[in-house]
XYZ file of C-alpha atoms in Angstrom:
669
model
C -28.749 -15.381 -7.101
C -30.395 -17.756 -9.237
C -33.933 -16.627 -11.071
C -37.537 -15.321 -9.155
C -35.391 -15.111 -5.651
C -36.419 -11.383 -4.122
C -34.321 -11.525 -0.648
C -31.535 -13.289 0.485
C -32.772 -15.138 2.755
C -34.871 -16.539 0.427
C -31.460 -18.132 -1.319
C -31.997 -21.787 0.384
C -35.752 -22.089 -0.651
C -34.487 -21.376 -4.197
C -36.060 -24.413 -5.940
C -32.933 -23.540 -8.991
C -29.877 -23.206 -6.804
C -31.665 -26.436 -5.250
C -31.418 -28.179 -7.952
C -27.708 -26.566 -8.817
C -26.337 -28.420 -5.256
C -28.549 -31.281 -5.122
C -27.605 -34.856 -5.928
C -29.046 -34.640 -9.748
C -26.380 -34.165 -12.456
C -27.840 -31.600 -14.823
C -25.690 -31.504 -18.535
C -24.256 -27.951 -19.778
C -26.921 -27.899 -22.270
C -29.659 -27.871 -20.450
C -31.860 -25.064 -20.633
C -31.857 -25.317 -16.489
C -29.133 -22.897 -17.070
C -30.514 -20.486 -18.524
C -32.976 -20.099 -15.539
C -30.152 -20.037 -13.083
C -28.268 -17.521 -14.646
C -30.777 -14.698 -15.088
C -31.253 -12.618 -11.912
C -31.040 -8.956 -11.661
C -28.860 -7.785 -8.924
C -25.764 -5.255 -7.606
C -23.150 -7.188 -6.869
C -21.562 -6.367 -3.235
C -19.194 -4.004 -2.587
C -18.543 -3.442 0.435
C -17.967 -5.659 3.957
C -21.832 -5.640 4.821
C -23.523 -6.581 1.946
C -20.663 -9.289 0.723
C -21.541 -10.779 4.811
C -25.185 -10.458 3.819
C -24.633 -12.759 0.785
C -22.252 -15.249 2.465
C -24.199 -16.235 5.070
C -27.073 -17.109 3.156
C -24.268 -18.910 0.624
C -21.955 -20.825 3.329
C -25.001 -24.128 3.693
C -25.876 -24.049 -0.061
C -22.156 -24.349 -1.192
C -21.533 -27.006 1.401
C -24.136 -29.060 0.539
C -22.781 -28.817 -2.985
C -19.063 -29.753 -1.814
C -20.844 -33.095 -0.676
C -22.995 -33.848 -3.747
C -20.822 -32.240 -6.448
C -17.704 -34.789 -7.099
C -21.140 -37.548 -8.040
C -23.142 -35.098 -10.186
C -20.259 -32.713 -11.830
C -22.738 -29.163 -11.366
C -20.282 -27.551 -10.306
C -18.464 -28.175 -12.999
C -21.286 -27.639 -15.794
C -21.578 -24.510 -14.407
C -17.950 -23.411 -15.347
C -18.205 -24.619 -18.113
C -21.536 -22.514 -19.010
C -19.141 -19.354 -17.820
C -16.394 -20.512 -20.539
C -18.854 -20.623 -22.964
C -19.864 -17.296 -22.720
C -16.418 -15.430 -22.466
C -15.551 -16.944 -25.984
C -18.038 -14.241 -27.071
C -17.878 -11.732 -24.529
C -15.522 -9.461 -26.548
C -17.883 -9.576 -29.372
C -21.197 -9.157 -27.370
C -19.485 -5.981 -26.038
C -18.313 -4.613 -29.329
C -22.314 -5.624 -30.726
C -23.370 -4.084 -26.921
C -25.022 -7.185 -25.855
C -26.282 -6.630 -22.828
C -28.334 -9.638 -22.291
C -24.983 -11.600 -22.584
C -22.556 -10.268 -20.842
C -25.300 -10.145 -18.040
C -25.837 -13.402 -18.175
C -21.770 -14.357 -18.134
C -21.893 -11.896 -15.167
C -23.773 -14.211 -12.946
C -22.856 -16.927 -14.036
C -18.795 -16.019 -13.084
C -20.666 -14.268 -9.960
C -22.046 -17.651 -8.838
C -18.965 -19.006 -9.230
C -16.689 -16.208 -6.904
C -19.502 -17.242 -4.780
C -19.092 -21.510 -4.460
C -15.174 -20.470 -4.791
C -14.484 -18.237 -2.160
C -16.417 -21.354 0.354
C -14.202 -24.447 -1.461
C -10.934 -22.268 -0.461
C -12.224 -22.111 2.830
C -13.859 -25.575 3.396
C -11.190 -27.640 1.985
C -7.554 -28.082 0.538
C -6.091 -26.907 -3.151
C -5.925 -31.001 -3.975
C -9.697 -31.254 -3.237
C -10.786 -28.126 -4.392
C -9.296 -29.330 -7.815
C -11.927 -32.529 -7.291
C -15.034 -30.506 -7.573
C -13.410 -29.635 -10.949
C -12.972 -33.156 -11.952
C -15.609 -34.246 -13.021
C -16.820 -35.082 -16.611
C -19.937 -37.766 -18.304
C -17.723 -40.784 -19.179
C -19.005 -43.581 -21.277
C -19.780 -46.747 -19.092
C -15.793 -48.840 -18.495
C -14.257 -45.688 -18.559
C -11.782 -44.363 -15.848
C -9.141 -41.383 -14.804
C -9.621 -37.911 -14.418
C -8.123 -36.593 -17.761
C -8.741 -33.040 -17.949
C -9.896 -32.038 -14.386
C -6.633 -29.554 -14.297
C -7.725 -28.188 -17.491
C -10.805 -27.357 -16.540
C -9.201 -25.077 -13.334
C -6.424 -23.826 -15.584
C -9.656 -23.114 -18.351
C -10.962 -21.315 -16.114
C -8.034 -19.075 -14.424
C -6.983 -18.258 -18.679
C -10.660 -16.701 -19.201
C -10.600 -14.884 -16.108
C -6.976 -13.253 -17.150
C -8.430 -13.118 -20.862
C -11.579 -11.507 -20.022
C -9.581 -8.972 -17.859
C -7.158 -7.686 -20.502
C -9.161 -8.184 -23.459
C -12.622 -6.426 -22.661
C -12.749 -2.916 -23.009
C -13.637 -0.910 -19.694
C -17.527 0.285 -19.981
C -20.342 1.004 -18.378
C -21.678 -2.099 -19.357
C -18.769 -4.041 -18.866
C -18.244 -2.653 -15.297
C -19.088 -5.489 -12.790
C -18.308 -8.200 -14.904
C -14.068 -7.012 -14.847
C -15.031 -7.037 -11.390
C -16.052 -9.956 -10.841
C -13.210 -11.712 -12.862
C -10.149 -9.326 -10.830
C -12.123 -9.890 -7.396
C -12.410 -13.960 -8.312
C -9.018 -14.241 -9.338
C -8.295 -12.471 -5.938
C -10.194 -15.617 -4.364
C -8.151 -18.243 -5.859
C -5.131 -16.823 -4.483
C -6.449 -16.707 -0.924
C -5.667 -19.547 0.125
C -2.506 -17.991 1.608
C -4.963 -16.572 4.515
C -5.647 -20.381 5.966
C -1.504 -21.196 5.749
C 0.292 -19.501 8.574
C 3.389 -20.222 6.377
C 4.360 -18.244 3.104
C 2.900 -20.660 0.532
C 5.825 -21.109 -2.293
C 4.166 -23.202 -4.451
C 0.829 -24.953 -5.473
C -1.384 -25.655 -8.216
C -3.081 -22.400 -9.011
C 0.410 -20.367 -8.451
C 1.797 -23.172 -11.259
C -1.113 -22.233 -13.440
C -0.807 -18.373 -13.277
C 2.664 -17.955 -13.206
C 4.093 -20.932 -15.445
C 1.107 -22.618 -17.010
C -0.497 -21.084 -20.362
C -1.086 -17.797 -18.343
C 2.494 -16.925 -18.259
C 1.882 -15.314 -21.424
C -0.494 -13.184 -20.734
C 1.317 -11.767 -17.680
C 2.440 -7.861 -18.733
C -0.913 -7.567 -20.141
C -2.325 -8.443 -17.144
C 0.079 -6.376 -14.838
C -0.231 -3.635 -17.535
C -4.724 -3.674 -17.442
C -4.643 -3.236 -13.499
C -2.026 -0.551 -13.561
C -4.729 1.291 -16.291
C -7.822 -0.271 -14.293
C -6.437 1.705 -11.114
C -5.172 4.905 -13.556
C -8.786 5.524 -14.422
C -10.333 5.296 -11.254
C -13.621 4.813 -12.506
C -16.565 5.305 -10.436
C -19.335 2.539 -10.193
C -21.715 3.303 -12.774
C -25.338 3.610 -11.780
C -27.294 0.539 -11.501
C -28.901 1.219 -14.799
C -25.973 0.812 -16.776
C -24.676 -1.873 -16.306
C -27.734 -4.165 -14.816
C -29.960 -5.744 -17.516
C -33.945 -4.402 -17.920
C -35.655 -7.682 -19.180
C -37.765 -6.718 -21.784
C -41.593 -7.195 -23.061
C -40.798 -8.775 -25.834
C -41.383 -12.821 -25.665
C -38.469 -15.406 -26.351
C -36.120 -12.891 -24.985
C -34.680 -14.981 -22.113
C -35.111 -17.930 -23.398
C -38.373 -18.560 -22.376
C -38.325 -17.513 -19.226
C -41.169 -15.238 -17.897
C -40.040 -11.418 -17.958
C -40.235 -10.577 -14.774
C -36.756 -11.441 -13.746
C -36.317 -11.151 -9.979
C -35.265 -7.602 -8.472
C -35.413 -7.212 -4.935
C -31.917 -7.560 -4.942
C -31.556 -4.468 -5.986
C -32.727 -2.935 -2.115
C -29.770 -5.391 -0.683
C -26.640 -4.571 -2.614
C -26.618 -1.127 -3.604
C -23.438 1.074 -2.890
C -22.638 2.207 0.628
C -25.316 -0.349 1.891
C -26.032 -2.234 4.819
C -22.780 -2.656 7.110
C -19.987 -0.338 5.248
C -17.783 1.833 7.484
C -16.988 5.290 6.665
C -13.795 6.525 5.596
C -11.943 3.909 3.609
C -15.256 1.611 2.812
C -16.269 4.402 1.619
C -13.805 5.168 -1.421
C -13.728 1.740 -1.983
C -17.018 1.699 -2.973
C -16.740 4.503 -4.952
C -14.427 2.869 -6.867
C -14.484 -0.372 -6.560
C -12.638 -2.023 -9.669
C -9.525 0.485 -9.170
C -9.158 -0.801 -6.040
C -9.361 -4.286 -6.368
C -7.154 -4.190 -9.293
C -4.562 -2.505 -7.251
C -4.964 -5.187 -4.650
C -4.679 -7.816 -7.319
C -1.712 -5.784 -8.391
C -0.026 -6.500 -5.322
C -0.710 -10.141 -4.420
C 0.529 -10.767 -7.793
C 3.929 -8.874 -7.456
C 4.476 -10.148 -4.519
C 3.876 -14.335 -4.748
C 7.410 -15.793 -3.705
C 9.189 -17.482 -6.188
C 8.498 -21.104 -6.873
C 11.919 -23.427 -6.538
C 12.509 -23.374 -10.102
C 10.898 -20.275 -11.373
C 10.813 -16.475 -10.676
C 7.864 -14.549 -10.023
C 6.532 -12.732 -13.383
C 4.313 -10.482 -12.313
C 7.608 -9.157 -10.103
C 9.434 -9.410 -13.429
C 7.242 -7.131 -15.217
C 6.492 -4.323 -12.465
C 10.118 -3.654 -12.313
C 10.767 -3.442 -15.711
C 7.741 -1.726 -17.126
C 8.776 1.768 -19.444
C 7.427 4.807 -19.994
C 5.530 5.000 -23.517
C 7.311 8.130 -24.002
C 10.009 5.995 -23.902
C 11.276 5.040 -27.413
C 15.081 4.004 -26.871
C 16.005 0.322 -27.624
C 17.450 -2.036 -25.108
C 20.084 -4.151 -26.920
C 18.339 -7.208 -24.499
C 14.468 -6.443 -23.350
C 14.110 -7.917 -20.084
C 10.932 -10.575 -19.660
C 7.804 -9.440 -20.029
C 8.385 -5.564 -20.097
C 5.785 -3.389 -21.423
C 4.872 0.510 -21.933
C 2.837 2.781 -19.881
C 2.124 6.064 -19.726
C 4.025 7.497 -16.745
C 2.272 10.940 -17.018
C -0.821 9.025 -15.784
C 0.142 6.742 -13.122
C 2.114 9.621 -11.473
C -0.943 12.015 -11.268
C -3.244 9.070 -9.712
C -0.322 7.910 -7.225
C -0.585 11.345 -6.196
C -4.125 11.181 -6.139
C -4.792 8.587 -3.978
C -2.111 8.158 -1.585
C -5.382 8.032 1.695
C -5.584 4.795 1.394
C -2.807 1.753 1.905
C -2.510 0.087 -0.848
C -1.903 3.155 -2.927
C 0.881 4.346 -0.386
C 2.702 0.481 -1.205
C 1.916 0.233 -5.094
C 4.288 3.697 -4.131
C 6.696 2.383 -2.706
C 6.771 -1.011 -4.716
C 7.565 0.823 -7.837
C 10.177 3.362 -6.069
C 11.749 1.047 -4.535
C 12.069 -1.876 -7.813
C 11.333 0.114 -10.733
C 14.879 2.027 -11.753
C 12.887 3.732 -14.797
C 9.435 5.173 -12.859
C 11.941 5.769 -9.964
C 13.748 8.163 -12.462
C 10.565 9.803 -13.460
C 9.259 10.283 -10.371
C 12.333 12.859 -9.460
C 12.534 14.490 -12.684
C 9.599 15.859 -12.198
C 8.836 19.640 -11.045
C 5.970 18.967 -9.508
C 6.913 17.120 -7.010
C 4.837 18.925 -4.288
C 1.456 16.471 -5.657
C 3.080 13.593 -4.329
C 5.239 14.888 -1.093
C 1.956 16.712 0.650
C -0.245 13.592 0.354
C 2.814 11.778 2.149
C 3.362 14.351 4.703
C -0.175 14.536 5.705
C 0.193 10.628 6.276
C 3.037 11.472 8.510
C 1.003 14.468 10.193
C -2.458 12.449 11.122
C -0.137 9.217 12.585
C -2.356 9.664 15.378
C -5.360 7.989 13.002
C -3.411 5.763 10.796
C -2.057 2.314 11.249
C 1.754 1.943 12.094
C 2.101 0.116 8.607
C 0.761 3.043 6.106
C 3.122 5.134 8.283
C 6.114 2.997 7.827
C 5.416 2.687 3.517
C 5.566 6.729 4.214
C 8.808 6.995 6.100
C 10.337 4.134 3.497
C 8.959 6.442 0.772
C 10.469 9.494 2.386
C 14.278 7.185 2.725
C 14.088 6.612 -0.970
C 13.133 9.928 -2.122
C 16.096 11.553 0.554
C 18.557 9.261 -1.277
C 18.786 11.989 -4.804
C 20.753 14.919 -4.066
C 18.509 16.793 -6.821
C 15.234 15.708 -4.343
C 16.664 17.400 -1.167
C 18.122 20.300 -3.262
C 14.771 21.379 -5.260
C 12.472 20.629 -2.413
C 13.889 23.699 -0.686
C 12.979 25.697 -3.751
C 9.401 25.292 -4.082
C 7.047 27.287 -1.445
C 3.814 26.496 -0.303
C 1.054 28.930 0.860
C -1.470 27.907 3.802
C -1.264 24.460 4.612
C -4.485 23.774 5.747
C -3.872 20.098 7.459
C -0.796 21.480 9.615
C -2.757 23.063 12.927
C 0.165 23.482 14.802
C 0.891 26.863 13.526
C -0.426 29.202 11.279
C 2.250 28.869 8.540
C 1.593 31.084 5.549
C 4.246 30.382 3.642
C 6.874 27.673 3.812
C 9.248 26.053 1.864
C 8.565 22.413 0.811
C 11.844 21.218 2.523
C 10.690 23.050 5.850
C 7.185 21.648 6.003
C 8.795 18.138 5.312
C 11.692 19.065 8.297
C 8.821 19.971 10.740
C 6.419 16.919 9.749
C 8.986 14.176 10.372
C 10.388 16.095 13.942
C 6.685 15.593 14.732
C 6.611 12.069 14.023
C 9.859 11.086 15.889
C 8.685 13.240 18.818
C 4.979 11.635 19.017
C 7.088 7.762 18.436
C 9.212 8.821 22.026
C 5.847 9.609 23.970
C 3.459 6.907 22.160
C 4.918 4.483 19.944
C 8.678 3.922 21.024
C 10.102 1.914 18.281
C 13.493 1.752 17.115
C 12.680 1.192 13.209
C 10.408 4.253 12.951
C 12.909 6.264 14.561
C 15.545 5.220 12.717
C 13.730 6.026 9.173
C 12.667 9.608 10.488
C 16.257 10.392 11.435
C 18.055 8.990 8.287
C 15.397 10.650 5.935
C 16.977 14.371 7.660
C 20.348 13.299 7.240
C 20.286 12.918 3.709
C 18.721 15.893 3.296
C 21.110 17.876 6.009
C 23.655 18.935 3.730
C 20.955 20.285 1.123
C 19.636 22.248 3.884
C 18.317 26.006 2.206
C 16.484 28.915 3.653
C 15.378 27.026 6.838
C 12.213 28.241 8.346
C 12.334 30.004 11.351
C 9.667 27.369 12.957
C 11.638 24.578 11.323
C 14.775 26.184 12.981
C 13.408 25.948 16.038
C 12.218 22.281 16.103
C 15.221 21.186 15.178
C 16.622 22.385 18.077
C 13.704 21.794 20.131
C 13.888 18.189 19.398
C 17.534 17.792 20.933
C 16.305 20.051 24.049
C 13.864 16.779 24.285
C 16.779 13.641 23.782
C 18.309 16.205 26.194
C 16.405 16.214 28.829
C 15.594 12.646 28.208
C 19.229 11.929 28.423
C 19.955 13.589 31.392
C 16.594 11.489 33.664
C 18.220 8.012 32.626
C 21.481 9.071 34.015
C 19.712 10.231 37.074
C 17.816 7.229 37.515
C 20.633 4.965 36.357
C 22.582 7.089 39.158
C 20.104 6.250 42.134
C 20.084 3.139 41.338
C 23.480 2.429 41.956
C 23.679 4.334 45.054
C 20.423 2.499 46.316
C 21.747 -0.802 45.499
C 25.508 -0.348 47.007
C 26.421 -3.500 48.381
C 23.453 -5.878 46.594
C 24.489 -7.915 44.301
C 20.965 -8.965 42.146
C 20.565 -7.062 38.751
C 20.196 -4.441 38.030
C 17.655 -2.304 35.601
C 19.080 -2.264 32.294
C 19.468 1.703 32.548
C 22.951 1.203 30.000
C 20.571 0.032 27.041
C 18.264 2.851 27.399
C 21.218 5.232 28.107
C 23.092 3.805 24.854
C 19.727 4.445 22.614
C 19.306 7.848 23.598
C 23.268 8.702 22.874
C 22.874 7.332 19.483
C 20.043 9.504 18.441
C 21.804 12.700 20.443
C 24.802 11.544 18.178
C 22.440 11.970 14.899
C 21.206 14.901 16.076
C 24.343 16.910 16.089
C 25.569 14.841 13.038
C 22.717 16.525 11.251
C 23.413 19.883 12.502
C 26.804 19.673 12.052
C 25.682 18.811 8.395
C 24.206 21.934 7.924
C 26.503 24.182 9.121
C 29.502 22.342 7.567
C 28.052 22.277 3.935
C 25.314 25.325 3.799
C 25.656 27.613 7.084
C 25.407 30.623 4.913
C 21.783 29.403 3.565
C 20.196 29.005 7.243
C 20.932 32.262 9.348
C 17.358 30.933 11.403
C 19.020 27.576 12.276
C 22.318 29.660 13.945
C 19.864 32.283 15.283
C 18.171 29.009 17.426
C 21.138 27.232 17.754
C 22.914 30.427 20.162
C 19.162 30.762 21.776
C 19.327 27.907 23.135
C 23.563 27.692 23.472
C 23.451 26.468 27.028
C 21.832 23.138 25.565
C 24.913 21.739 24.143
C 27.270 22.467 27.087
C 26.970 19.175 29.075
C 27.510 17.138 25.788
C 31.063 19.061 25.349
C 32.954 17.188 27.284
C 31.054 14.043 26.600
C 33.633 11.414 24.992
C 30.905 10.274 22.623
C 30.437 13.691 21.577
C 33.397 15.538 21.292
C 34.751 15.265 18.853
C 31.520 16.311 16.692
C 31.092 19.294 19.590
C 34.048 21.362 17.943
C 32.316 22.135 15.166
C 29.542 23.583 17.204
C 31.518 25.261 19.892
C 33.419 26.711 16.418
C 30.248 28.515 15.278
C 28.818 29.065 18.727
C 31.374 31.456 19.815
C 31.790 32.725 16.394
C 28.541 34.390 16.303
C 28.532 35.119 19.867
C 31.690 37.469 19.765
C 30.345 39.112 16.684
C 27.016 39.869 18.610
C 28.925 41.244 21.751
C 30.956 43.313 19.816
C 27.792 44.835 17.815
C 26.711 45.733 21.354
C 23.973 44.939 23.604
C 20.041 44.909 23.324
C 19.948 43.599 19.987
C 16.606 43.831 18.598
C 15.941 40.030 16.608
C 16.093 41.846 12.875
C 19.779 43.049 14.114
C 20.693 39.381 15.635
C 19.586 38.117 12.507
C 21.905 40.700 9.909
C 24.825 40.587 12.203
C 24.500 36.545 11.868
C 24.328 37.029 8.086
C 27.606 39.050 7.711
C 28.438 36.673 10.242
C 28.285 33.653 7.443
C 29.655 34.998 4.834
C 32.749 36.135 7.338
C 33.127 32.627 8.542
C 36.420 30.949 7.070
C 35.035 27.281 5.889
C 38.455 25.734 6.466
C 37.632 26.361 11.092
C 35.087 23.826 10.485
C 36.239 20.071 10.614
C 35.332 17.645 7.944
C 33.197 14.726 8.733
C 32.116 12.099 6.184
C 29.118 12.713 4.448
C 26.069 11.627 5.957
C 24.337 9.430 3.698
C 22.008 6.158 4.400
C 20.261 3.937 2.006
C 17.002 1.729 2.626
C 17.308 -1.369 2.086
C 14.289 -4.146 1.997
C 16.133 -6.341 3.904
C 16.156 -4.213 7.108
C 12.367 -5.848 6.740
C 11.473 -8.627 8.852
C 11.120 -11.603 6.854
C 8.440 -11.898 4.624
C 6.968 -8.588 5.975
C 5.219 -7.731 2.855
C 3.107 -10.537 2.002
C 0.859 -10.210 5.667
C 0.878 -6.767 4.818
C -0.294 -7.037 1.478
C -3.233 -10.017 2.663
C -4.130 -7.482 5.837
C -5.534 -4.758 3.086
C -7.223 -7.596 0.991
C -8.732 -8.609 4.320
C -9.371 -5.533 5.126
C -10.775 -4.397 2.173
C -14.437 -6.136 3.010
C -15.216 -7.246 -0.172
C -14.966 -10.744 -1.224
C -13.145 -11.905 1.308
C -14.183 -10.945 5.325
C -14.154 -14.073 7.290
C -11.285 -14.425 9.500
C -9.302 -17.847 8.567
C -7.044 -17.950 11.641
C -4.226 -18.381 9.068
C -1.533 -16.411 8.204
C -0.872 -13.849 11.119
C -2.322 -10.799 9.503
C -1.329 -7.313 10.466
C -4.094 -5.147 12.656
C -5.113 -2.511 10.614
C -6.112 -0.586 13.901
C -3.986 2.899 14.440
C -0.669 2.417 16.020
């Protein structure tokens, strides 16, 4: 960074940078600035490359913090950048790579310095770094200091929404998005959720407010387009031989940083980092969008970005509303849906899907109307299937998405009509042909069993069972393996119930005459019985509403009928067991009448005929099982730490551990 620098380690000795952070004030009209921002490199897009640069920048930034209140050099650098942004759109249209290149470099320097400023000082102290103005002797005051900060924020937003995404503008758009993320990163240094602040007010109340819908729309389209970072030749300015092109600089502009800041360079991690490296602008735009959407409302104003995300509509929707919601806009839902389907391997894409399903009724209606729901549901199921390799928050989001989807009866019917072949990632058993609904049941049951043996999280249990309960009345043509797994899960719960009951009994016998407190087996027993009750209700709901559609479930029920005998007289299950007893008794009698030594095919034939003959009025009606996701069930301010964890772990722009907000661990479980 800075002309004639060949290595990151040389930054501290660079003459231009030493002048910038030094004690001498440099006018914004000085040719020095052209020299300072004439360097060539590829911006870091992974944690290793970012760390190399930041370690070199910190001592320079700390020196600037000391000297800048007297020199105003940081403010001059900001004004140099602002001067170039005024012509940036025209420069793009004219393919003026020199202009874009220098504007990018200026912004990159601002981003690196601001990041250190935010780590080292309060928001009020940050404002002082923008406050210097050349004044005539005898004048006083700091008028215009806030204007420079707001002007920078406003120009960043304008840059993002107005400059088209091309190979030559990719890097500067990436820098603009990242710089905005850096400005909001004060949250990382505070344990309490920030609900006010100067930067918040500028973005949510100031001149930036009128650009809210355009910013949200642009960030969404950056995510939709999934543009890969262009090769260096496409977005790095190459000096030419003609004299005067670099305002009198020698033509040999430094390029040594190319060897350091290459995509997938030093310190990059496999997996998620690899994806971020390929699509840095898309990923960073999504992170900024999530941060903006989860900013808390101010004392007297709602979050306009959340309003925009809540109400945007499809470009194909030509209807007019009596009153247009604030900050509304239109976007291509088909393109957005496709991007969501393709990107669910990342936490942030899953969180965006959750946000849209939960908060935007237009998008939720559109998604539920799709005839290719398998394209969206299969990636979600794959997340749950590989639960051991995913962090717990990603798993939670996937489960909540399933719960929201299963609130819709049409969805619950349609998933049993979609037939899948050869699911390669499902390795426990070869599934040559299975419905999407049966696969969903298998994966959710597997998640429950994993939770029972590993994490033992009641909240995860609740969401899994709620999704199964919502689907139960619409079960259709259950795959025989799915039917077996439902009964196997009940067998596992039954075994666990008996074990806890036995432990409680032995404990009571061993402590006769002992008045000390007993282990709390009663609470464990109560939790297990709640889950068993829910499983019985799920089986009963299927039998009452679609018995004739599910001969495989009846077969599995009869095969393991002895499992249910112990619960027949249990006071917590007597009512629900009446229906199961009726079904088991009815089909057992018909099988006895059909003779002994029946083949599997003959048993299934008897069951299918019996299902048509069983009078529906013999089964007692129970209230419909319906569960809705309520965001208030989440811990207070759950999403703000979660979003900042994603930003923090992305490795671009922010990777220091600030010991502020309690970040969620991104490790598995």
